[in-house]
XYZ file of C-alpha atoms in Angstrom:
542
model
C -10.214 -3.422 -93.137
C -13.169 -5.059 -90.743
C -15.860 -7.036 -92.288
C -19.063 -5.206 -91.747
C -22.427 -7.755 -92.343
C -25.568 -5.407 -92.711
C -29.394 -6.941 -91.292
C -32.730 -5.474 -91.567
C -35.886 -6.233 -92.866
C -36.702 -2.840 -93.943
C -35.207 -2.710 -97.520
C -35.258 1.179 -97.606
C -32.763 1.294 -94.958
C -30.937 -2.086 -95.435
C -30.463 -0.026 -98.879
C -30.296 3.430 -97.678
C -27.378 2.791 -95.307
C -25.183 0.569 -97.120
C -24.983 3.751 -99.246
C -24.689 6.757 -97.270
C -21.995 5.161 -94.928
C -17.917 5.856 -96.208
C -17.145 2.387 -95.397
C -13.739 2.108 -96.066
C -13.258 5.764 -94.443
C -13.720 4.009 -91.276
C -11.304 1.443 -91.675
C -14.224 -1.319 -92.525
C -15.352 -3.352 -96.179
C -19.057 -3.547 -96.401
C -19.103 -7.826 -96.291
C -22.230 -8.553 -96.766
C -26.802 -7.661 -96.695
C -29.369 -9.745 -95.127
C -32.724 -8.888 -94.944
C -33.258 -11.234 -91.808
C -31.823 -13.498 -88.961
C -31.860 -16.763 -90.962
C -30.580 -14.629 -93.947
C -27.838 -13.854 -91.984
C -27.417 -16.642 -90.495
C -26.252 -17.939 -93.469
C -23.875 -15.070 -94.305
C -22.187 -15.818 -91.031
C -21.636 -19.307 -91.399
C -20.202 -18.666 -95.089
C -17.749 -15.760 -94.094
C -18.080 -14.549 -89.962
C -17.715 -11.022 -90.232
C -16.065 -8.754 -87.427
C -19.056 -6.975 -87.080
C -22.879 -7.056 -87.237
C -24.910 -4.262 -87.616
C -28.510 -5.405 -86.865
C -32.024 -4.685 -86.511
C -34.163 -6.169 -83.368
C -37.187 -6.916 -84.887
C -37.641 -9.466 -88.086
C -39.397 -11.988 -89.197
C -38.063 -15.571 -89.107
C -35.472 -15.073 -86.909
C -35.315 -11.741 -84.652
C -31.985 -9.866 -83.781
C -31.973 -10.825 -79.947
C -31.919 -14.483 -81.366
C -29.476 -13.575 -83.692
C -27.714 -12.166 -81.160
C -27.626 -15.297 -79.191
C -26.858 -17.533 -82.315
C -23.664 -15.916 -82.965
C -22.173 -15.208 -79.773
C -22.442 -18.613 -78.948
C -20.567 -19.769 -81.937
C -18.453 -16.200 -82.567
C -18.135 -14.445 -79.278
C -15.475 -12.497 -80.740
C -17.913 -10.872 -83.512
C -18.921 -7.405 -82.548
C -22.452 -6.529 -82.541
C -24.504 -2.690 -83.067
C -27.958 -2.733 -82.527
C -31.293 -0.507 -85.098
C -33.728 -0.121 -82.643
C -36.948 1.962 -82.176
C -38.079 3.787 -78.750
C -40.567 1.226 -78.312
C -37.758 -1.632 -78.381
C -36.229 -0.516 -75.620
C -37.061 -3.726 -73.434
C -35.005 -5.470 -76.466
C -31.964 -3.405 -76.770
C -31.401 -3.826 -72.961
C -31.456 -7.465 -73.699
C -28.855 -6.901 -76.715
C -26.785 -5.581 -73.117
C -27.226 -7.894 -71.255
C -26.315 -10.529 -74.648
C -23.067 -8.170 -74.220
C -23.755 -5.871 -76.992
C -22.152 -2.226 -76.366
C -23.216 0.027 -79.392
C -27.046 0.494 -80.682
C -28.629 3.070 -82.393
C -32.405 4.411 -82.590
C -34.013 4.856 -85.723
C -34.143 7.217 -87.858
C -30.353 7.905 -87.528
C -28.260 9.800 -89.555
C -24.950 9.179 -91.272
C -22.912 10.989 -88.555
C -24.533 9.082 -85.397
C -24.049 5.984 -88.060
C -20.799 6.709 -88.445
C -19.281 8.179 -85.166
C -20.838 4.567 -83.699
C -19.040 2.679 -86.209
C -15.765 4.281 -85.609
C -16.354 3.178 -81.539
C -16.857 -0.260 -83.096
C -14.024 0.014 -85.025
C -11.490 1.392 -82.270
C -12.602 -1.273 -79.571
C -11.829 -3.770 -82.018
C -8.417 -2.323 -82.814
C -8.017 -1.627 -78.860
C -7.992 -5.767 -78.183
C -6.207 -6.117 -80.798
C -3.331 -4.497 -79.206
C -4.304 -6.308 -76.100
C -3.859 -9.873 -77.689
C -0.843 -8.512 -79.340
C 0.669 -7.108 -76.367
C -0.327 -9.956 -74.232
C 1.076 -12.715 -76.916
C 4.332 -10.655 -76.444
C 4.714 -10.838 -73.319
C 3.705 -14.292 -73.207
C 6.301 -15.069 -75.477
C 9.088 -13.673 -74.126
C 7.952 -15.189 -70.224
C 8.269 -18.181 -72.061
C 11.790 -17.440 -72.811
C 12.745 -16.705 -69.377
C 10.261 -18.815 -67.433
C 12.628 -22.209 -67.321
C 15.606 -19.473 -65.545
C 12.874 -17.867 -63.434
C 11.825 -21.653 -62.253
C 15.437 -22.997 -61.884
C 15.489 -20.005 -59.285
C 12.919 -19.600 -57.821
C 13.788 -23.429 -56.328
C 16.947 -22.322 -55.588
C 15.307 -19.602 -53.321
C 12.999 -22.484 -51.673
C 16.152 -24.835 -51.197
C 18.527 -22.253 -50.090
C 16.830 -18.916 -48.649
C 13.083 -19.064 -47.810
C 10.205 -21.198 -46.337
C 7.202 -20.804 -48.542
C 3.716 -22.136 -46.927
C 1.011 -23.687 -48.508
C -0.489 -20.121 -49.726
C 2.682 -18.789 -50.621
C 2.838 -22.209 -52.690
C -0.626 -21.810 -54.283
C 0.017 -18.585 -55.593
C 3.374 -18.821 -56.571
C 2.326 -22.633 -58.437
C -0.648 -20.424 -59.995
C 2.062 -17.738 -61.964
C 4.679 -20.075 -63.182
C 2.275 -23.316 -63.969
C 3.013 -25.710 -61.471
C 0.817 -28.044 -60.636
C 1.474 -29.591 -57.752
C -1.463 -29.235 -54.888
C -0.996 -31.479 -52.366
C 1.154 -34.387 -53.866
C 4.451 -35.708 -52.263
C 7.116 -35.017 -53.547
C 11.206 -36.259 -53.886
C 14.206 -34.550 -54.295
C 17.326 -36.138 -56.518
C 20.450 -34.007 -56.137
C 23.531 -35.007 -58.312
C 27.327 -34.399 -57.741
C 29.854 -35.116 -61.280
C 32.913 -37.046 -59.892
C 35.582 -35.675 -61.067
C 36.638 -32.455 -63.573
C 32.719 -30.476 -64.484
C 32.264 -28.259 -66.566
C 28.877 -26.826 -67.300
C 28.466 -28.424 -70.607
C 28.921 -31.895 -68.362
C 25.715 -30.396 -65.849
C 23.567 -29.379 -68.953
C 23.621 -32.920 -70.576
C 23.192 -34.477 -67.156
C 19.899 -32.100 -66.443
C 18.935 -33.104 -70.494
C 19.848 -37.308 -69.833
C 17.716 -36.991 -66.677
C 14.618 -35.213 -67.337
C 14.212 -37.088 -70.274
C 14.342 -40.588 -68.789
C 12.228 -38.776 -65.897
C 9.958 -38.531 -68.763
C 9.977 -41.445 -70.509
C 9.074 -43.479 -67.293
C 5.939 -41.362 -67.064
C 7.029 -38.838 -64.441
C 7.684 -35.673 -64.166
C 10.462 -33.393 -63.347
C 8.277 -30.391 -61.263
C 11.413 -28.079 -61.025
C 15.078 -28.443 -61.594
C 17.736 -25.953 -60.667
C 21.736 -25.915 -59.596
C 23.766 -24.839 -57.032
C 27.206 -24.626 -57.535
C 27.913 -27.808 -59.599
C 25.841 -29.638 -58.534
C 22.093 -30.543 -60.341
C 18.905 -31.093 -58.287
C 15.855 -32.026 -59.527
C 12.320 -31.753 -57.417
C 9.866 -34.514 -58.579
C 6.788 -36.468 -57.723
C 6.659 -39.253 -54.575
C 6.988 -42.385 -56.798
C 7.829 -45.570 -55.169
C 12.042 -45.919 -53.982
C 12.937 -48.648 -55.552
C 10.876 -47.589 -59.344
C 13.475 -44.766 -58.558
C 16.711 -46.241 -57.497
C 16.331 -48.052 -60.880
C 15.480 -45.221 -63.231
C 18.422 -42.881 -61.775
C 20.745 -46.476 -62.022
C 20.027 -45.814 -65.881
C 20.452 -42.347 -65.630
C 24.599 -43.631 -63.893
C 24.771 -45.545 -66.822
C 24.000 -43.828 -70.151
C 25.622 -40.326 -68.473
C 28.961 -42.980 -68.110
C 28.329 -44.544 -71.331
C 28.582 -40.555 -72.992
C 30.895 -38.955 -71.172
C 32.930 -41.435 -69.076
C 32.125 -39.992 -65.633
C 30.706 -41.202 -62.773
C 27.660 -39.539 -60.544
C 26.772 -39.902 -56.917
C 23.243 -39.335 -56.399
C 21.637 -39.060 -53.348
C 17.066 -39.469 -53.059
C 15.271 -37.706 -50.225
C 12.427 -39.099 -48.286
C 8.573 -38.217 -49.585
C 7.894 -35.249 -48.349
C 5.254 -31.945 -48.827
C 6.018 -29.596 -51.415
C 6.082 -26.939 -47.818
C 9.213 -29.166 -46.567
C 11.408 -28.172 -49.614
C 14.499 -26.914 -47.174
C 14.138 -29.979 -44.724
C 14.191 -32.321 -48.252
C 17.427 -30.599 -49.546
C 19.307 -30.713 -46.301
C 18.627 -34.314 -46.359
C 20.120 -34.968 -49.009
C 22.829 -33.201 -48.658
C 23.074 -35.192 -45.501
C 22.764 -38.230 -47.638
C 25.467 -36.691 -50.061
C 27.781 -36.770 -47.481
C 28.245 -40.604 -47.036
C 30.137 -40.644 -50.375
C 33.055 -40.608 -48.027
C 31.963 -43.890 -46.809
C 30.093 -45.499 -49.257
C 32.330 -44.309 -52.493
C 31.810 -42.336 -55.363
C 29.131 -43.564 -58.022
C 27.116 -43.817 -55.648
C 23.245 -44.409 -55.335
C 22.240 -42.679 -51.428
C 18.875 -42.555 -49.672
C 18.253 -41.567 -45.977
C 18.181 -45.535 -45.156
C 21.794 -45.592 -45.660
C 23.090 -43.049 -43.200
C 23.544 -44.187 -39.512
C 22.916 -41.560 -36.617
C 25.058 -42.000 -33.841
C 25.303 -40.104 -30.782
C 27.956 -36.562 -30.290
C 31.398 -37.683 -29.895
C 34.408 -40.433 -30.583
C 33.505 -43.242 -28.666
C 36.322 -44.802 -26.719
C 36.824 -47.975 -28.673
C 37.276 -45.769 -31.462
C 40.000 -43.167 -30.807
C 43.010 -43.401 -32.659
C 46.438 -44.321 -30.639
C 48.666 -42.485 -32.564
C 51.672 -43.190 -30.420
C 51.456 -46.839 -31.367
C 51.538 -45.650 -34.991
C 54.377 -43.850 -34.888
C 56.172 -46.263 -33.308
C 55.046 -48.822 -35.738
C 55.994 -46.399 -38.575
C 59.370 -44.848 -36.962
C 60.154 -48.605 -35.836
C 60.176 -49.765 -39.667
C 57.954 -52.474 -38.877
C 55.930 -52.645 -42.318
C 53.511 -54.773 -41.769
C 52.322 -53.760 -38.403
C 51.759 -49.937 -39.687
C 49.748 -51.545 -42.696
C 47.590 -53.319 -40.057
C 47.272 -50.288 -37.848
C 45.720 -48.171 -40.967
C 42.709 -50.662 -42.187
C 41.627 -51.717 -38.301
C 41.689 -47.439 -37.804
C 39.938 -47.544 -40.737
C 38.273 -50.525 -40.943
C 36.309 -49.653 -37.063
C 35.637 -45.878 -38.521
C 33.955 -47.070 -41.532
C 31.423 -48.720 -39.413
C 31.236 -46.539 -36.959
C 29.544 -44.294 -39.892
C 30.110 -41.280 -37.509
C 29.811 -37.877 -38.461
C 32.236 -37.445 -41.477
C 33.764 -34.386 -39.831
C 34.791 -36.388 -36.880
C 35.809 -39.074 -39.020
C 38.492 -36.684 -40.861
C 39.883 -35.048 -37.934
C 40.721 -38.493 -36.686
C 42.034 -39.358 -40.207
C 43.858 -36.270 -39.985
C 45.499 -37.355 -37.055
C 47.096 -40.252 -38.623
C 48.730 -38.142 -41.340
C 50.088 -35.674 -38.543
C 51.872 -38.417 -37.651
C 53.115 -39.390 -41.415
C 54.299 -35.896 -41.146
C 56.067 -36.020 -37.941
C 57.512 -38.995 -38.753
C 59.291 -37.980 -42.072
C 60.836 -34.790 -40.250
C 62.272 -37.707 -38.184
C 64.179 -39.619 -40.862
C 66.673 -38.807 -43.208
C 66.119 -36.118 -45.490
C 65.845 -38.665 -48.843
C 61.970 -38.624 -47.625
C 61.445 -35.305 -48.424
C 60.317 -34.011 -52.273
C 62.383 -33.657 -55.074
C 63.589 -30.087 -56.041
C 60.353 -29.591 -58.454
C 57.686 -30.092 -55.688
C 55.689 -31.756 -57.779
C 55.249 -34.888 -55.033
C 53.974 -37.330 -57.228
C 51.071 -37.996 -53.960
C 49.913 -41.132 -55.661
C 52.789 -42.946 -56.804
C 54.872 -41.816 -53.815
C 52.794 -40.415 -51.266
C 55.947 -39.315 -48.724
C 57.317 -37.241 -51.955
C 54.034 -35.163 -51.736
C 52.786 -35.600 -47.810
C 53.320 -31.564 -47.097
C 51.224 -30.647 -49.906
C 48.515 -33.389 -49.890
C 46.042 -31.552 -47.795
C 46.510 -28.545 -50.449
C 44.987 -31.207 -53.454
C 41.066 -31.178 -54.252
C 40.719 -34.720 -53.546
C 42.442 -34.822 -49.988
C 39.755 -37.299 -48.016
C 37.599 -37.005 -50.687
C 36.069 -40.659 -49.434
C 37.371 -42.662 -47.128
C 38.809 -45.656 -49.134
C 40.784 -43.234 -51.198
C 41.775 -42.269 -47.818
C 42.739 -45.636 -47.013
C 44.886 -45.917 -49.921
C 46.625 -43.321 -49.651
C 47.136 -43.314 -45.849
C 48.387 -47.301 -46.748
C 51.157 -46.288 -49.849
C 52.553 -43.398 -47.136
C 52.701 -45.370 -44.338
C 54.533 -48.362 -45.582
C 56.429 -46.209 -47.390
C 58.066 -44.410 -44.749
C 58.146 -47.641 -42.462
C 59.949 -49.286 -45.220
C 62.013 -45.979 -45.423
C 63.045 -46.119 -41.392
C 63.650 -49.865 -41.798
C 66.508 -49.415 -44.407
C 67.689 -46.403 -42.810
C 67.800 -48.872 -39.051
C 69.660 -51.331 -40.909
C 72.517 -49.537 -42.200
C 75.234 -48.005 -39.841
C 74.797 -44.453 -39.589
C 78.041 -41.782 -38.482
C 77.449 -41.434 -34.623
C 78.642 -38.276 -34.633
C 75.880 -37.503 -37.248
C 73.421 -39.398 -35.291
C 74.099 -37.336 -32.729
C 74.168 -33.374 -34.529
C 71.161 -34.394 -35.713
C 69.746 -35.191 -32.032
C 71.121 -32.253 -30.482
C 69.455 -29.884 -33.451
C 66.067 -31.895 -33.097
C 66.571 -30.919 -29.313
C 67.879 -27.061 -30.034
C 65.762 -25.642 -32.320
C 64.750 -22.853 -30.577
C 68.562 -21.490 -30.618
C 68.811 -18.840 -32.793
C 72.622 -18.978 -32.409
C 72.474 -22.506 -33.443
C 75.135 -23.376 -36.460
C 77.502 -25.023 -37.440
C 80.368 -23.033 -36.763
C 79.046 -23.796 -32.855
C 78.339 -27.714 -33.430
C 81.950 -28.215 -34.658
C 84.001 -26.068 -32.607
C 81.739 -25.802 -28.905
C 80.128 -28.552 -29.169
C 81.591 -31.454 -30.914
C 84.948 -29.999 -31.425
C 85.422 -30.674 -34.324
C 86.627 -28.582 -37.819
C 83.811 -26.789 -39.069
C 84.819 -28.046 -42.498
C 85.266 -31.638 -42.105
C 82.076 -31.722 -39.855
C 80.356 -29.895 -43.125
C 81.272 -32.395 -45.741
C 80.906 -35.685 -43.203
C 77.006 -33.962 -42.473
C 76.465 -34.078 -46.209
C 78.288 -37.161 -46.808
C 75.890 -39.615 -44.488
C 72.802 -37.422 -45.267
C 73.158 -36.082 -48.908
C 71.688 -32.739 -47.669
C 73.547 -29.298 -46.612
C 73.673 -28.660 -43.328
C 72.264 -25.300 -43.785
C 69.379 -26.263 -46.204
C 68.857 -29.051 -43.095
C 68.728 -26.530 -40.137
C 65.955 -24.970 -42.109
C 63.944 -27.940 -43.660
C 63.797 -28.872 -40.307
C 63.107 -25.628 -38.447
C 60.231 -25.152 -41.283
C 58.606 -29.018 -40.600
C 58.380 -28.699 -36.530
C 56.632 -25.096 -37.873
C 54.260 -26.928 -39.574
C 53.227 -29.321 -36.367
C 53.444 -26.285 -33.999
C 50.845 -24.859 -36.578
C 49.092 -27.905 -36.887
C 48.535 -28.379 -33.186
C 47.588 -25.042 -32.123
C 44.245 -23.419 -31.549
C 46.048 -20.157 -33.367
C 48.463 -18.692 -34.817
C 50.616 -16.905 -33.032
C 54.000 -15.691 -35.328
C 55.986 -14.158 -32.358
C 55.653 -17.636 -30.448
C 56.539 -19.894 -33.236
C 59.385 -18.075 -34.487
C 60.819 -17.836 -30.946
C 60.243 -22.147 -31.028
C 61.848 -23.020 -34.395
C 65.149 -20.279 -33.706
C 63.772 -17.192 -35.289
C 62.591 -14.789 -32.164
C 64.548 -12.139 -33.342
C 63.663 -11.874 -36.563
C 60.109 -12.865 -36.875
C 59.201 -11.167 -40.069
C 62.328 -13.324 -42.029
C 60.784 -16.743 -40.505
C 57.455 -16.117 -42.172
C 59.716 -15.343 -45.678
C 61.427 -18.677 -44.830
C 58.342 -20.297 -44.212
C 56.646 -19.720 -47.359
C 59.207 -20.333 -49.351
C 59.289 -23.701 -48.173
C 55.529 -24.586 -47.698
C 54.228 -22.339 -50.742
C 51.822 -20.924 -47.836
C 52.150 -17.620 -44.752
C 51.812 -19.614 -41.277
C 47.976 -18.480 -41.377
C 47.057 -19.682 -44.451
C 48.723 -22.802 -43.900
C 46.608 -22.824 -40.691
C 43.270 -21.946 -42.479
C 43.930 -24.599 -45.299
C 44.246 -27.439 -42.154
C 41.228 -25.981 -40.547
C 39.182 -25.947 -43.832
C 40.365 -30.164 -44.734
C 39.014 -30.839 -41.168
C 35.691 -28.937 -41.374
C 34.979 -30.712 -45.018
């Protein structure tokens, strides 16, 4: 029911309208009657009605003045004007004040009822629209955070928006950005990361930013990284705040954070700022996990590897092969130190480190079988680096940071040199040494078997040679042949631009059966030749 106030200084008209209209039939209730504008003001202030039916000419306070007074205080109040023919100018004034309905005196019951129905329908329509708007706004409020996240992600990765675009979308999303400078903060959680870790990081970071008197303008996640768009602020203040974020997050989750901070920039430069933070984050390779990295920490050298930084892989191989533990350790440390100081492109540095890794892999193939991984293939890469050498590249943290890579290479190089030293001081059967050398030099011979070596090359009994080989090496000759052929295949694949199965199979004694070569290779390494090459390429690029 809508409440109606009736205002007219003519008592007969006032009472006549009050009694003749069946108010409840029209969804209304007569809430009061006033004999002039002043009396109406009193009633309105006591209980504001939904609809006011008022005369124009009244003593003390006329209808126009009443409408003006009410519109200033109760803009939603609906008015129906009663006027005579001679009051047409006043009726026009009422229309200008937003009054949409008027009745000419004298008016019939039907006329009053018709206008009243129109007013009620307008009130109902307004309520429907307001209800729809409220419902829409409620739904929008629920999805707005996700819309904002997706919008920022689009800005960073796919689209470039002009200032005009930002003004438009900023208005839609309720963003107060204008022409102010902003920064991007890019967070990466070290170690295993679940959704709840990112969710908690977002909450902690945003709360601490808010406590500092700043604002997170937008946020999103890209993969397993959190991105915050924030106000510019002083860099020193941001660094101090981010140290707090790292400390508090670490206390709760025992996980470290690496954070990149961009230069200040305009909102239209977001893609450039994002590329900058990505470049910063890649330098965790040099600075280590748990760093806060800014553009000032990044050096931008010329492309290519300077002559003084080229890796002398032959010198490294000689140190390892000869069992010179100290020289092998010193070589790794000196090489990593030069690469770290150079701050070269991360991909270029990783390719240099990969050369050292391939030297160790090659030297392992030349050494005694005791270098090989156990039957379970676990490798235990941290405790026994040489045991997991072939699978190192498949590990998620391979070449993750330069410090971690140095630790691994040091352990592997020292272990390799120590094993070679032990092997060199032992007396090795001259015959077996010759067998090993002959096999290494004739890996492409498809007919090479223990029987051929015994009868045609060394003129020995095949059973005797087999037992002697196993006694000296600890490995059956047939298994040894497969291992050295597969390790040679791995080296060939690592050096080749592209994998040509026929060529590689021929070079390791499988010329007549490349398909069988692929099966043996997969059984030995866990990957097909093509998959192994792809894994090496991916690690070099990353």
